[in-house]
mmCIF file of C-alpha atoms in Angstrom:
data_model
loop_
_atom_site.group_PDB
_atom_site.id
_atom_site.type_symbol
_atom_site.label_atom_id
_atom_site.label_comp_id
_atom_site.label_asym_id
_atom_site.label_seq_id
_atom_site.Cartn_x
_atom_site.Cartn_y
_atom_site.Cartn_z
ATOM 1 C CA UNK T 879 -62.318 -85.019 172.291
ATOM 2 C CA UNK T 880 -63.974 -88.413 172.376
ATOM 3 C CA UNK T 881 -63.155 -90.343 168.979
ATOM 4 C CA UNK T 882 -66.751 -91.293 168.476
ATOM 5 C CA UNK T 883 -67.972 -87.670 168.932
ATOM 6 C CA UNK T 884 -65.192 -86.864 166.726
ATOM 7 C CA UNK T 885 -65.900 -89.037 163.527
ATOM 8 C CA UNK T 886 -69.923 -88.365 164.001
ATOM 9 C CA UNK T 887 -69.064 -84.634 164.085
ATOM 10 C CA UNK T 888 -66.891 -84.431 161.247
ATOM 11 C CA UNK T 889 -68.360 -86.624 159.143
ATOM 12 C CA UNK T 890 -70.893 -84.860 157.295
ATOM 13 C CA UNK T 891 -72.470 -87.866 156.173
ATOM 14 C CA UNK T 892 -76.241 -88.079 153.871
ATOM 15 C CA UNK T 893 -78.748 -90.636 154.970
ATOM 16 C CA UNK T 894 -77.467 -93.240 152.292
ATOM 17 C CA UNK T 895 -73.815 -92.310 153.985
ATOM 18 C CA UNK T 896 -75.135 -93.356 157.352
ATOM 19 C CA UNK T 897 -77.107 -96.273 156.127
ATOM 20 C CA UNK T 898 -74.331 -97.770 154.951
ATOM 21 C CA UNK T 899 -72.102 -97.055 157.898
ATOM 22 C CA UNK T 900 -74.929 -98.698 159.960
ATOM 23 C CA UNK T 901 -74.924 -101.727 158.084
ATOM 24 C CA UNK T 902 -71.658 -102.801 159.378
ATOM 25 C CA UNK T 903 -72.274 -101.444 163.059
ATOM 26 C CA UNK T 904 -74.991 -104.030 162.870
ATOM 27 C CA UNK T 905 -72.733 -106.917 162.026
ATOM 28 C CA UNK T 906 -73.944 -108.971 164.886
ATOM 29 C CA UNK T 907 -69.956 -109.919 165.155
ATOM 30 C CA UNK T 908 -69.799 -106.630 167.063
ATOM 31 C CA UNK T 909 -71.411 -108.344 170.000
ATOM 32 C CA UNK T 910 -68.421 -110.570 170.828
ATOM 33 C CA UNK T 911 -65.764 -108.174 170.387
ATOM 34 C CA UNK T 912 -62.631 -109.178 172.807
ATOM 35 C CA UNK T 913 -61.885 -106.457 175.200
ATOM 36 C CA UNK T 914 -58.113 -105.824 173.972
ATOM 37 C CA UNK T 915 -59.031 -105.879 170.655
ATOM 38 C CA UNK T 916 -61.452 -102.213 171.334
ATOM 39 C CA UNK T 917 -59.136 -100.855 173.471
ATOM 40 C CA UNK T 918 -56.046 -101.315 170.937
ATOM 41 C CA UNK T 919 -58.930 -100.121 168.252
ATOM 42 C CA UNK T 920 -59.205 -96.759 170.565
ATOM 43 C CA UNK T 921 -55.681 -96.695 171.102
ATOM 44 C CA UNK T 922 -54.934 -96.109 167.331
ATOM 45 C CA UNK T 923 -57.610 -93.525 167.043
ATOM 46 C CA UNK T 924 -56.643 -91.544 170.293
ATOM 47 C CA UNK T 925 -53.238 -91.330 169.250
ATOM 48 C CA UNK T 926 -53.688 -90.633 165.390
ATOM 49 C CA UNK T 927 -57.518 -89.408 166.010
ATOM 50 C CA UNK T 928 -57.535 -85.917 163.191
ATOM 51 C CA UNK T 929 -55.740 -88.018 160.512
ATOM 52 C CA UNK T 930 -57.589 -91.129 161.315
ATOM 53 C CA UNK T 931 -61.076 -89.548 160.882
ATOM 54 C CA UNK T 932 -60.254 -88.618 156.911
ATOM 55 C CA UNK T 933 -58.680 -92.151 156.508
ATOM 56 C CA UNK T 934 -61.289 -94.551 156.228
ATOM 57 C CA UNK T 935 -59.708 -95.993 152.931
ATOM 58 C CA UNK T 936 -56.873 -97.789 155.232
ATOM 59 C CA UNK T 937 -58.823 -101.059 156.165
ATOM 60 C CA UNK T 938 -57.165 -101.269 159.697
ATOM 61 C CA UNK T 939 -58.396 -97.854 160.297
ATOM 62 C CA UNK T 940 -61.797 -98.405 158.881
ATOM 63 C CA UNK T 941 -62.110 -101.561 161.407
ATOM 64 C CA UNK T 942 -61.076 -99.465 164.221
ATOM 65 C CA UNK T 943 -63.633 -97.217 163.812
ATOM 66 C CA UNK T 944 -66.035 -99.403 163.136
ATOM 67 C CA UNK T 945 -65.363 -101.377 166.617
ATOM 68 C CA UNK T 946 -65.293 -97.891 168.474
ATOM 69 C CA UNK T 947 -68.649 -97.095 167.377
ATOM 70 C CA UNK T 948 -70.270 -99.915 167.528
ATOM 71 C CA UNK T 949 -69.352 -100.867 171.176
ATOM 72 C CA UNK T 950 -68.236 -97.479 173.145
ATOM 73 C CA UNK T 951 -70.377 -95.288 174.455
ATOM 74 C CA UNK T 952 -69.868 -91.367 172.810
ATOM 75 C CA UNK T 953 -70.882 -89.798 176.090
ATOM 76 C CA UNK T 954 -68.881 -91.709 178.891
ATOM 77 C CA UNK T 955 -66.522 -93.266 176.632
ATOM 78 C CA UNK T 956 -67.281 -96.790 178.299
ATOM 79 C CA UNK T 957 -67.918 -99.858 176.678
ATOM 80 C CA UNK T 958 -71.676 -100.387 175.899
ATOM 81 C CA UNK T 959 -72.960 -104.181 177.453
ATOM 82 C CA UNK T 960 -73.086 -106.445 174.951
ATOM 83 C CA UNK T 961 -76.783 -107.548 175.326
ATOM 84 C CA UNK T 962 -77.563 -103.562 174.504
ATOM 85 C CA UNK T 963 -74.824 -102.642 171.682
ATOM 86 C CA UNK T 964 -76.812 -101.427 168.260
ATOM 87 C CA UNK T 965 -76.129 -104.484 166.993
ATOM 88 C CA UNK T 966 -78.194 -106.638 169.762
ATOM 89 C CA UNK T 967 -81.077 -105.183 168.846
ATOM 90 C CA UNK T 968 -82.210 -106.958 165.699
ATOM 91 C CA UNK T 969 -81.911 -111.024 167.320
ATOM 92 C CA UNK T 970 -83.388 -109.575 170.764
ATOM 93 C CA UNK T 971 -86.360 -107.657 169.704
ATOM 94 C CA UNK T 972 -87.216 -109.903 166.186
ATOM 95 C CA UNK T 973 -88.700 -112.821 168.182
ATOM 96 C CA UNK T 974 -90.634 -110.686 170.647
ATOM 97 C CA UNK T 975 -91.968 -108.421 168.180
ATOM 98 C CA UNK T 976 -93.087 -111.638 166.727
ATOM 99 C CA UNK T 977 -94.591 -113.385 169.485
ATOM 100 C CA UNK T 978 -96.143 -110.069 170.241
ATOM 101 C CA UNK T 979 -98.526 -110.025 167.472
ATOM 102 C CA UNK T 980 -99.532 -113.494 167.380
ATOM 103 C CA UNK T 981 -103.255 -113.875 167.830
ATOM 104 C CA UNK T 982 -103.707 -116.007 171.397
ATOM 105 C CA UNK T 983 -106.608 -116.994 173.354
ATOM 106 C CA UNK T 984 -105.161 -116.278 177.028
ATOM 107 C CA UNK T 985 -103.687 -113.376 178.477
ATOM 108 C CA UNK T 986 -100.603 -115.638 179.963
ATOM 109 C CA UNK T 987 -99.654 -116.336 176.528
ATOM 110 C CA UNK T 988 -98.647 -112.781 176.047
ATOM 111 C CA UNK T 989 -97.492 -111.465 179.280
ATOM 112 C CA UNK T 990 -93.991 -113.095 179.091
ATOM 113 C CA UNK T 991 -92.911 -111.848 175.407
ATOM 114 C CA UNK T 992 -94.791 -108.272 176.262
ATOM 115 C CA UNK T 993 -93.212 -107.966 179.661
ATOM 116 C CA UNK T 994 -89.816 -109.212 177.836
ATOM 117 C CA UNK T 995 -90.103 -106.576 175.032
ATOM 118 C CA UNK T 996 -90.746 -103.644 177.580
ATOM 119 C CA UNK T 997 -87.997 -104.775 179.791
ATOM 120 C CA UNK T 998 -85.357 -105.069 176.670
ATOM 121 C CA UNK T 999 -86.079 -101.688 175.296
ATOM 122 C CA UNK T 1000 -86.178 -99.902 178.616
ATOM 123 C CA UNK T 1001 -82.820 -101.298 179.159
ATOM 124 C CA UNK T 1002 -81.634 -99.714 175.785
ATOM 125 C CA UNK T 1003 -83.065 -97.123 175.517
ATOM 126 C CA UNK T 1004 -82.054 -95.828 178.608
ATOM 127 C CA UNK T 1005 -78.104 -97.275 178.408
ATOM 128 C CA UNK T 1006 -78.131 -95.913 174.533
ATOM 129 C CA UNK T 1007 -79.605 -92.469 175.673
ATOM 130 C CA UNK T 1008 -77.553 -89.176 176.116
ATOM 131 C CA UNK T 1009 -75.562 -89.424 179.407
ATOM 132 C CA UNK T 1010 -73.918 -86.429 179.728
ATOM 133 C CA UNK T 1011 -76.533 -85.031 182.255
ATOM 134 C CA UNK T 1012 -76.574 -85.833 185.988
ATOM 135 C CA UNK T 1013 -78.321 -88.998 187.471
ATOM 136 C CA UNK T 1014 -77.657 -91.357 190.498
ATOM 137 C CA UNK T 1015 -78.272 -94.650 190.022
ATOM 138 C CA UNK T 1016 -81.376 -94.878 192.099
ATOM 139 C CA UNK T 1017 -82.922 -92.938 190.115
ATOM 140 C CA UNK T 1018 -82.040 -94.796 186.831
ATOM 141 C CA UNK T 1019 -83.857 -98.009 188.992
ATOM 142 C CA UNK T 1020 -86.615 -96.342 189.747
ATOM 143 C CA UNK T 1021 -87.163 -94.672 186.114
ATOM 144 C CA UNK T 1022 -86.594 -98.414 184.644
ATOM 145 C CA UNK T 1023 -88.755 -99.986 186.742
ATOM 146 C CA UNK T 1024 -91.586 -97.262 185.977
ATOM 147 C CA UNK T 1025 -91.011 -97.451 182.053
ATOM 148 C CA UNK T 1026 -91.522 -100.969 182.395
ATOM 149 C CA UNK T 1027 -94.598 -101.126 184.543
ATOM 150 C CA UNK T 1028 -96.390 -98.616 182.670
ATOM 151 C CA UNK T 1029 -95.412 -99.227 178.853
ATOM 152 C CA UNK T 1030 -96.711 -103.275 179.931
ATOM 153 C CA UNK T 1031 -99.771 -102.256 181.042
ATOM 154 C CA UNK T 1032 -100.522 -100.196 178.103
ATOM 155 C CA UNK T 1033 -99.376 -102.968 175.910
ATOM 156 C CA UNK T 1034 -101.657 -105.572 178.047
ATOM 157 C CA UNK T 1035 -104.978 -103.669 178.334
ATOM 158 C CA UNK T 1036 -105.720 -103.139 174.917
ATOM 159 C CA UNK T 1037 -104.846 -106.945 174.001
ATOM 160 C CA UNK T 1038 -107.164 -108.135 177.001
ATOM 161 C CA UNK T 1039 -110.108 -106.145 175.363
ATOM 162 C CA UNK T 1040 -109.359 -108.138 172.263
ATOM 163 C CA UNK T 1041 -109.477 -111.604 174.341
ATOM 164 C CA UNK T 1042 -113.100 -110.479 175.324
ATOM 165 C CA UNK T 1043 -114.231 -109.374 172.370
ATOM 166 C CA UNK T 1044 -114.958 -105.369 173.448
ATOM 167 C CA UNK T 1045 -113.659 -104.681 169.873
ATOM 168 C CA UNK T 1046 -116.153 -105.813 167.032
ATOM 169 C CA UNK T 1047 -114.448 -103.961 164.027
ATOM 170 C CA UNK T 1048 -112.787 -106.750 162.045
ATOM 171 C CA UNK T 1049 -110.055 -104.064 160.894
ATOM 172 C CA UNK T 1050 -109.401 -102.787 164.276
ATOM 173 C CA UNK T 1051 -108.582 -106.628 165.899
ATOM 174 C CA UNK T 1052 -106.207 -107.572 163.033
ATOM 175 C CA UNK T 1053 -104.060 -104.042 163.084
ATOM 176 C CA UNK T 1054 -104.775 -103.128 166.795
ATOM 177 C CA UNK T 1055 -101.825 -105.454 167.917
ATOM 178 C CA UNK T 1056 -99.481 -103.804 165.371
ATOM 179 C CA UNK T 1057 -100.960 -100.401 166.380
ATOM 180 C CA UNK T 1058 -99.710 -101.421 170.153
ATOM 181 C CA UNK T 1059 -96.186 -102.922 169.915
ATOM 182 C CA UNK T 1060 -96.014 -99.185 167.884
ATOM 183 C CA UNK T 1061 -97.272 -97.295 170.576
ATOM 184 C CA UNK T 1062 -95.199 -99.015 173.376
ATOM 185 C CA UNK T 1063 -91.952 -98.795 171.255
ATOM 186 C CA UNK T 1064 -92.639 -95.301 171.117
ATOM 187 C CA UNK T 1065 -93.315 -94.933 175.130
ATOM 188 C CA UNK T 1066 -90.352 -96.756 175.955
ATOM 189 C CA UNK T 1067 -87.956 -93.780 174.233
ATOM 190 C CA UNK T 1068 -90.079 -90.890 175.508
ATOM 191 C CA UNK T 1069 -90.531 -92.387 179.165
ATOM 192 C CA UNK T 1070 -86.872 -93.789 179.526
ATOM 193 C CA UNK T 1071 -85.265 -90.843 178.383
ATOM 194 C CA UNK T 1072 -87.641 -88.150 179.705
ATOM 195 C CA UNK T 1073 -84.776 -86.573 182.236
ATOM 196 C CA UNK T 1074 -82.827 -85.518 178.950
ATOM 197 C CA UNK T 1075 -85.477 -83.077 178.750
ATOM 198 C CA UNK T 1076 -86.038 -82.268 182.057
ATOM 199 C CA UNK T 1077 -82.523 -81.660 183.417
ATOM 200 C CA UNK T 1078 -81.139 -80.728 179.766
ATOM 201 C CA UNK T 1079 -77.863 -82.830 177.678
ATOM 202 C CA UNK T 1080 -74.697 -81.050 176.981
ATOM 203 C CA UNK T 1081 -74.429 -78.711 173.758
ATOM 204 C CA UNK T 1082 -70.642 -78.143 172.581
ATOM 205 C CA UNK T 1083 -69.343 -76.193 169.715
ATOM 206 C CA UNK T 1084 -66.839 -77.647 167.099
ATOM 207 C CA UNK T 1085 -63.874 -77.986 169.080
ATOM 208 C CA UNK T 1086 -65.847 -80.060 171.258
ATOM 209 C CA UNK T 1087 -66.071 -77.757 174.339
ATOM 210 C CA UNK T 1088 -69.260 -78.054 176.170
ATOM 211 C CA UNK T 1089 -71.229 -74.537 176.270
ATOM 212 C CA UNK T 1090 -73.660 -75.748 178.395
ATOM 213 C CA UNK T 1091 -76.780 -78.117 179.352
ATOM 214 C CA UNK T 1092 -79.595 -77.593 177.001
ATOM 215 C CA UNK T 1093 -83.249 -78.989 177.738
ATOM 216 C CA UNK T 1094 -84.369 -77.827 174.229
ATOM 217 C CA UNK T 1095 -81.712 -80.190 172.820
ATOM 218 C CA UNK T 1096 -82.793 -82.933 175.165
ATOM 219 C CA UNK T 1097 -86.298 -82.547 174.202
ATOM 220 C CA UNK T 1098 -85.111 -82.306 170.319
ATOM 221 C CA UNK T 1099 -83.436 -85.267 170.939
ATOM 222 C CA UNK T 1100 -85.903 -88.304 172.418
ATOM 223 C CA UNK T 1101 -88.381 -86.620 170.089
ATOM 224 C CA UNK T 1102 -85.978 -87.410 167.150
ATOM 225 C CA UNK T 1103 -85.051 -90.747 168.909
ATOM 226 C CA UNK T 1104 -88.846 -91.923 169.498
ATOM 227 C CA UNK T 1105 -89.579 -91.122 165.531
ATOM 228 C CA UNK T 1106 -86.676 -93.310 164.820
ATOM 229 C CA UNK T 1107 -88.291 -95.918 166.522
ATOM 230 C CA UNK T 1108 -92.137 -95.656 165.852
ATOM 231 C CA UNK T 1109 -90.964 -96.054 161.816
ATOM 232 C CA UNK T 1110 -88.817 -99.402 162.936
ATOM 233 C CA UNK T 1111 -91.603 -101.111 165.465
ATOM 234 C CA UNK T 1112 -94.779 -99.479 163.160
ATOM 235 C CA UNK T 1113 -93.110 -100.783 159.756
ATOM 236 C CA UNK T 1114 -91.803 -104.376 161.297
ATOM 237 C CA UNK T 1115 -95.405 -104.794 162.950
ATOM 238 C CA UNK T 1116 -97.373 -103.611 159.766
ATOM 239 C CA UNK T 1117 -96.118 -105.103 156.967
ATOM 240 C CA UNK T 1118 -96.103 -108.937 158.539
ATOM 241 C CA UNK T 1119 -99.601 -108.362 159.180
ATOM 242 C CA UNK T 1120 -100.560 -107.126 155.940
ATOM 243 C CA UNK T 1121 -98.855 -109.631 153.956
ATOM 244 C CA UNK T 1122 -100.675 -112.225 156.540
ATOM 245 C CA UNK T 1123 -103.635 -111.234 155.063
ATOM 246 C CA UNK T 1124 -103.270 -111.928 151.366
ATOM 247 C CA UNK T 1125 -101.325 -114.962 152.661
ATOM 248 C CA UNK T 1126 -104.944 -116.195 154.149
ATOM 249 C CA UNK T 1127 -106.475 -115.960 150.646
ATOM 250 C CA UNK T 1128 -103.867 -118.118 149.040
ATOM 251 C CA UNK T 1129 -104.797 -122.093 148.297
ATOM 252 C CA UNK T 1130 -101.257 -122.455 149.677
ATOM 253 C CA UNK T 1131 -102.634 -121.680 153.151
ATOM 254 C CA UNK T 1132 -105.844 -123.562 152.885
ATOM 255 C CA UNK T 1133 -103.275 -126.627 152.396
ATOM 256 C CA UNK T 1134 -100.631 -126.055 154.771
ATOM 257 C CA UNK T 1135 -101.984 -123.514 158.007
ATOM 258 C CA UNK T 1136 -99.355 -124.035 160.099
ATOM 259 C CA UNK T 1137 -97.171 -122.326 157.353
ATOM 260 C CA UNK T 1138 -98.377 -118.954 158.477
ATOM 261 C CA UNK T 1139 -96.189 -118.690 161.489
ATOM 262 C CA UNK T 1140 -93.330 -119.317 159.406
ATOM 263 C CA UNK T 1141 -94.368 -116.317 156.920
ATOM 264 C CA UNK T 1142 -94.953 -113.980 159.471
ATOM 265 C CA UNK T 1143 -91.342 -114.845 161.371
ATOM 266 C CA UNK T 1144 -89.073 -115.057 158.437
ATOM 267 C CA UNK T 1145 -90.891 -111.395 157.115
ATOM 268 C CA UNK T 1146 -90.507 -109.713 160.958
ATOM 269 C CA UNK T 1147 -87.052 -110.591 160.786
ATOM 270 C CA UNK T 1148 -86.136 -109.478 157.509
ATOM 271 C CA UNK T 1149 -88.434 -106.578 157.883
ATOM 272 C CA UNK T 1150 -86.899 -105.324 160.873
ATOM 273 C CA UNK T 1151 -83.243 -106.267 159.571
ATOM 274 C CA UNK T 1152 -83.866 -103.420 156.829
ATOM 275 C CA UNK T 1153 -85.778 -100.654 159.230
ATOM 276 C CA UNK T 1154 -82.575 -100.977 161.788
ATOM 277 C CA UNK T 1155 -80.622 -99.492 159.965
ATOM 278 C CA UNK T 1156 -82.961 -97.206 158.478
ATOM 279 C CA UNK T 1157 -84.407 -96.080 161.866
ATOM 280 C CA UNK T 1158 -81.178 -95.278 163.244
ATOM 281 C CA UNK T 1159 -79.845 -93.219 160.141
ATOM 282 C CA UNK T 1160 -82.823 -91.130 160.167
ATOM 283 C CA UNK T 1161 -81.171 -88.628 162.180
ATOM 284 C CA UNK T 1162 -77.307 -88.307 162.831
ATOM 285 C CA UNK T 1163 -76.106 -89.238 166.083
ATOM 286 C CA UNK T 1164 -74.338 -86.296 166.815
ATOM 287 C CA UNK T 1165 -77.427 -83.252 165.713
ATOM 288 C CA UNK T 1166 -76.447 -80.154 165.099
ATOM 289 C CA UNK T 1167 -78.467 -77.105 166.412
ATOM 290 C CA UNK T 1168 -78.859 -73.434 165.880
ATOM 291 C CA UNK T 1169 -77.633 -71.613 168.639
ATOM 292 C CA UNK T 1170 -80.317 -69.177 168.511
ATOM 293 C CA UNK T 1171 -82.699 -71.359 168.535
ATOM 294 C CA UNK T 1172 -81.491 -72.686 172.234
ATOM 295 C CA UNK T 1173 -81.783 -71.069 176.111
ATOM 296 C CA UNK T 1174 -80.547 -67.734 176.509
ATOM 297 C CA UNK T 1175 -78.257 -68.225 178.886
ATOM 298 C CA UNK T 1176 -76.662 -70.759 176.629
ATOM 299 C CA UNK T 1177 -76.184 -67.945 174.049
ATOM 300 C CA UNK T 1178 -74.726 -65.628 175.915
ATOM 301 C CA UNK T 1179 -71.995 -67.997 176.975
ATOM 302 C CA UNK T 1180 -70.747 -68.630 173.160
ATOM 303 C CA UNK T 1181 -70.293 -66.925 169.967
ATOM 304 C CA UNK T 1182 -70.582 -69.990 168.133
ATOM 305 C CA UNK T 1183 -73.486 -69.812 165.962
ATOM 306 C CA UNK T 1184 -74.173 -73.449 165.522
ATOM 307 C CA UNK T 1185 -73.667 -76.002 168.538
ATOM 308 C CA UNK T 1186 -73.515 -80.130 168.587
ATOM 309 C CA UNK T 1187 -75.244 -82.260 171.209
ATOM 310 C CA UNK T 1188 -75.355 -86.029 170.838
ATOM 311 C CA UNK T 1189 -78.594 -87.533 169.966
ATOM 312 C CA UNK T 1190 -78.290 -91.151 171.202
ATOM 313 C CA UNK T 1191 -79.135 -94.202 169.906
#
C-alpha cells in the first residue's frame, strides 16, 4: 500500500491532530526538498512502513513522514511539482488574493493578478485532486484551459460593473470583491475536479484493495474539497476588508494613507497563514465512507462495511 495512504488511513487523527500535522507540511522548507533526500525518506517507510506508522516519536521517522506527505502524491505515488506542493500555496496565492481586492480605477489593473490567481489554483487544484480515475492528458489541457477562462470571466465581470458604477449600494462595492475572489476559489475546485464525479475515484477497504470506482465518493469529495476552500479564500478576503474599515476611521489613517496597503497585506498574509491549515484539516485526506451509502454494484463486490477513498488536497 502507498505509505501516504497508509499513515492518513491509520491515523485516526481529530481536527486539532491534523492541524497540527499541517503546520509542519506547510513549512515552506518543503518546497526545496532534494530529490534523494524523499526518496531515501520513502525508502525507510516502504521497508519498515506498519512499524513506522505507530513511530512518530523517533525524530528521523517523524521527518520522513513528514517529507512523504508533504511532497508525494497519495494516488500516483509521484512527486508533487514544487510550485503546487501544500506548502506553495500560502506565498503564491497571499499576494494575489491581495492585489485582488484592491480598489482600482481600470480594468488592466486587475486582469493580470485575476488571470494569475485563476491560472495558479486551476493548476492545483487539478494536480492536488484525486487521480486514481482515468484521464489523457488532452483532456486535462482542455479542462485547465476551460477552468481558467470561465472562473476569469466570472471574477472580471462583476469587478467591471464596479468600475462603472452599476452598483450604488455602498455595502455591496466594499464586500463585492471579497464576495468574488470567494466565489472563484470555490469554482476553481468544483470545475477542475468535476471528472471525479463524473467518471467516479477509487474506494478501497482497509487493506487497501480497491473495490471499485465510486462517483458518489467523487462527488463527496470536491464538495468537501470546495468547502475547504470557500472558508480559506471567504475568511482571508473578509476579514482584511473589515478591519480596512475601522482602519479608515482611525486619526492614524487620516495622517499616514498610504499605510493602508500595508494593513491590508501584512493581515491577508497572516490571515491566510492560519486558514491553510485550517482549510485543509477540515476534512481528512483519506474520508471514510459507508458502504451502503455508495453504488450498488460497489456493494455487491465487498463485504466490507466501511470503505476509504482519498479526498485530495
Amino acid at each position: 500500500m502507498e505509505p501516504n495512504v497508509h499513515f492518513w488511513m491509520t491515523e485516526r487523527q481529530s481536527f486539532f491532530q491534523r492541524f497540527l500535522q499541517w503546520t509542519e507540511l506547510l513549512d515552506p522548507t518543503n518546497l526545496f526538498i532534494s530529490v534523494s533526500k524523499i526518496e531515501k525518506s520513502r525508502q525507510l517507510l516502504l521497508t519498515n512502513e506498519d512499524g513506522s506508522v505507530h513511530d512518530l516519536k523517533d525524530k528521523g521517522i517523524q521527518e520522513a513522514w513528514n517529507r512523504s506527505l508533504a511532497t508525494v502524491h497519495p494516488d500516483s505515488s509521484k512527486l508533487i511539482p514544487s510550485p503546487f506542493r501544500p506548502a506553495a500555496l500560502l506565498p503564491f496565492t497571499a499576494p494575489m488574493v491581495f492585489l485582488s481586492l484592491v480598489q482600482v480605477k481600470s480594468l488592466k489593473s486587475i486582469i493580470l493578478p485575476q488571470l494569475s490567481f485563476c491560472t495558479y489554483s486551476t493548476g492545483f487544484n487539478i494536480i492536488n485532486g484525486n487521480k486514481s480515475y482515468n484521464r489523457r492528458p488532452y483532456e486535462i489541457v482542455l479542462l485547465g484551459t476551460g477552468v481558467i477562462a470561465s472562473t476569469a470571466f466570472f471574477g472580471l465581470f462583476p469587478r467591471l460593473l464596479l468600475m462603472k458604477n452599476a452598483v450604488k449600494n455602498v455595502f455591496l462595492r466594499e464586500t463585492l470583491p471579497a464576495a468574488i475572489l470567494t466565489q472563484v476559489g470555490a469554482m476553481s475546485v468544483a470545475a477542475s475536479r468535476s471528472l471525479e464525479h463524473v467518471r467516479g475515484i477509487e474506494v478501497m477497504d482497509k487493506e487497501g484493495n480497491v473495490v471499485g470506482y465510486s462517483r458518489r465518493a467523487g462527488t463527496k469529495a470536491v464538495r468537501d474539497t470546495t468547502i475547504s476552500r470557500v472558508v480559506l479564500f471567504g475568511t482571508s478576503a473578509f476579514i482584511p476588508e473589515i478591519f480596512s474599515q475601522f482602519f479608515k476611521k482611525t486619526p492614524l489613517f487620516v495622517r499616514y494613507p498610504q499605510s493602508l496597503w500595508t494593513l491590508k497585506l501584512s493581515c491577508t498574509i497572516l490571515v491566510m497563514g492560519l486558514m491553510v491549515p485550517v482549510s485543509f484539516s477540515m476534512f481528512p485526506q483519506i474520508q471514510r465512507i459507508q458502504c451502503s451509502q455508495l453504488e450498488q454494484e460497489i456493494q455487491s463486490a465487498t463485504e466490507a462495511t466501511e470503505l476509504f477513498y482519498h479526498r485530495g488536497v
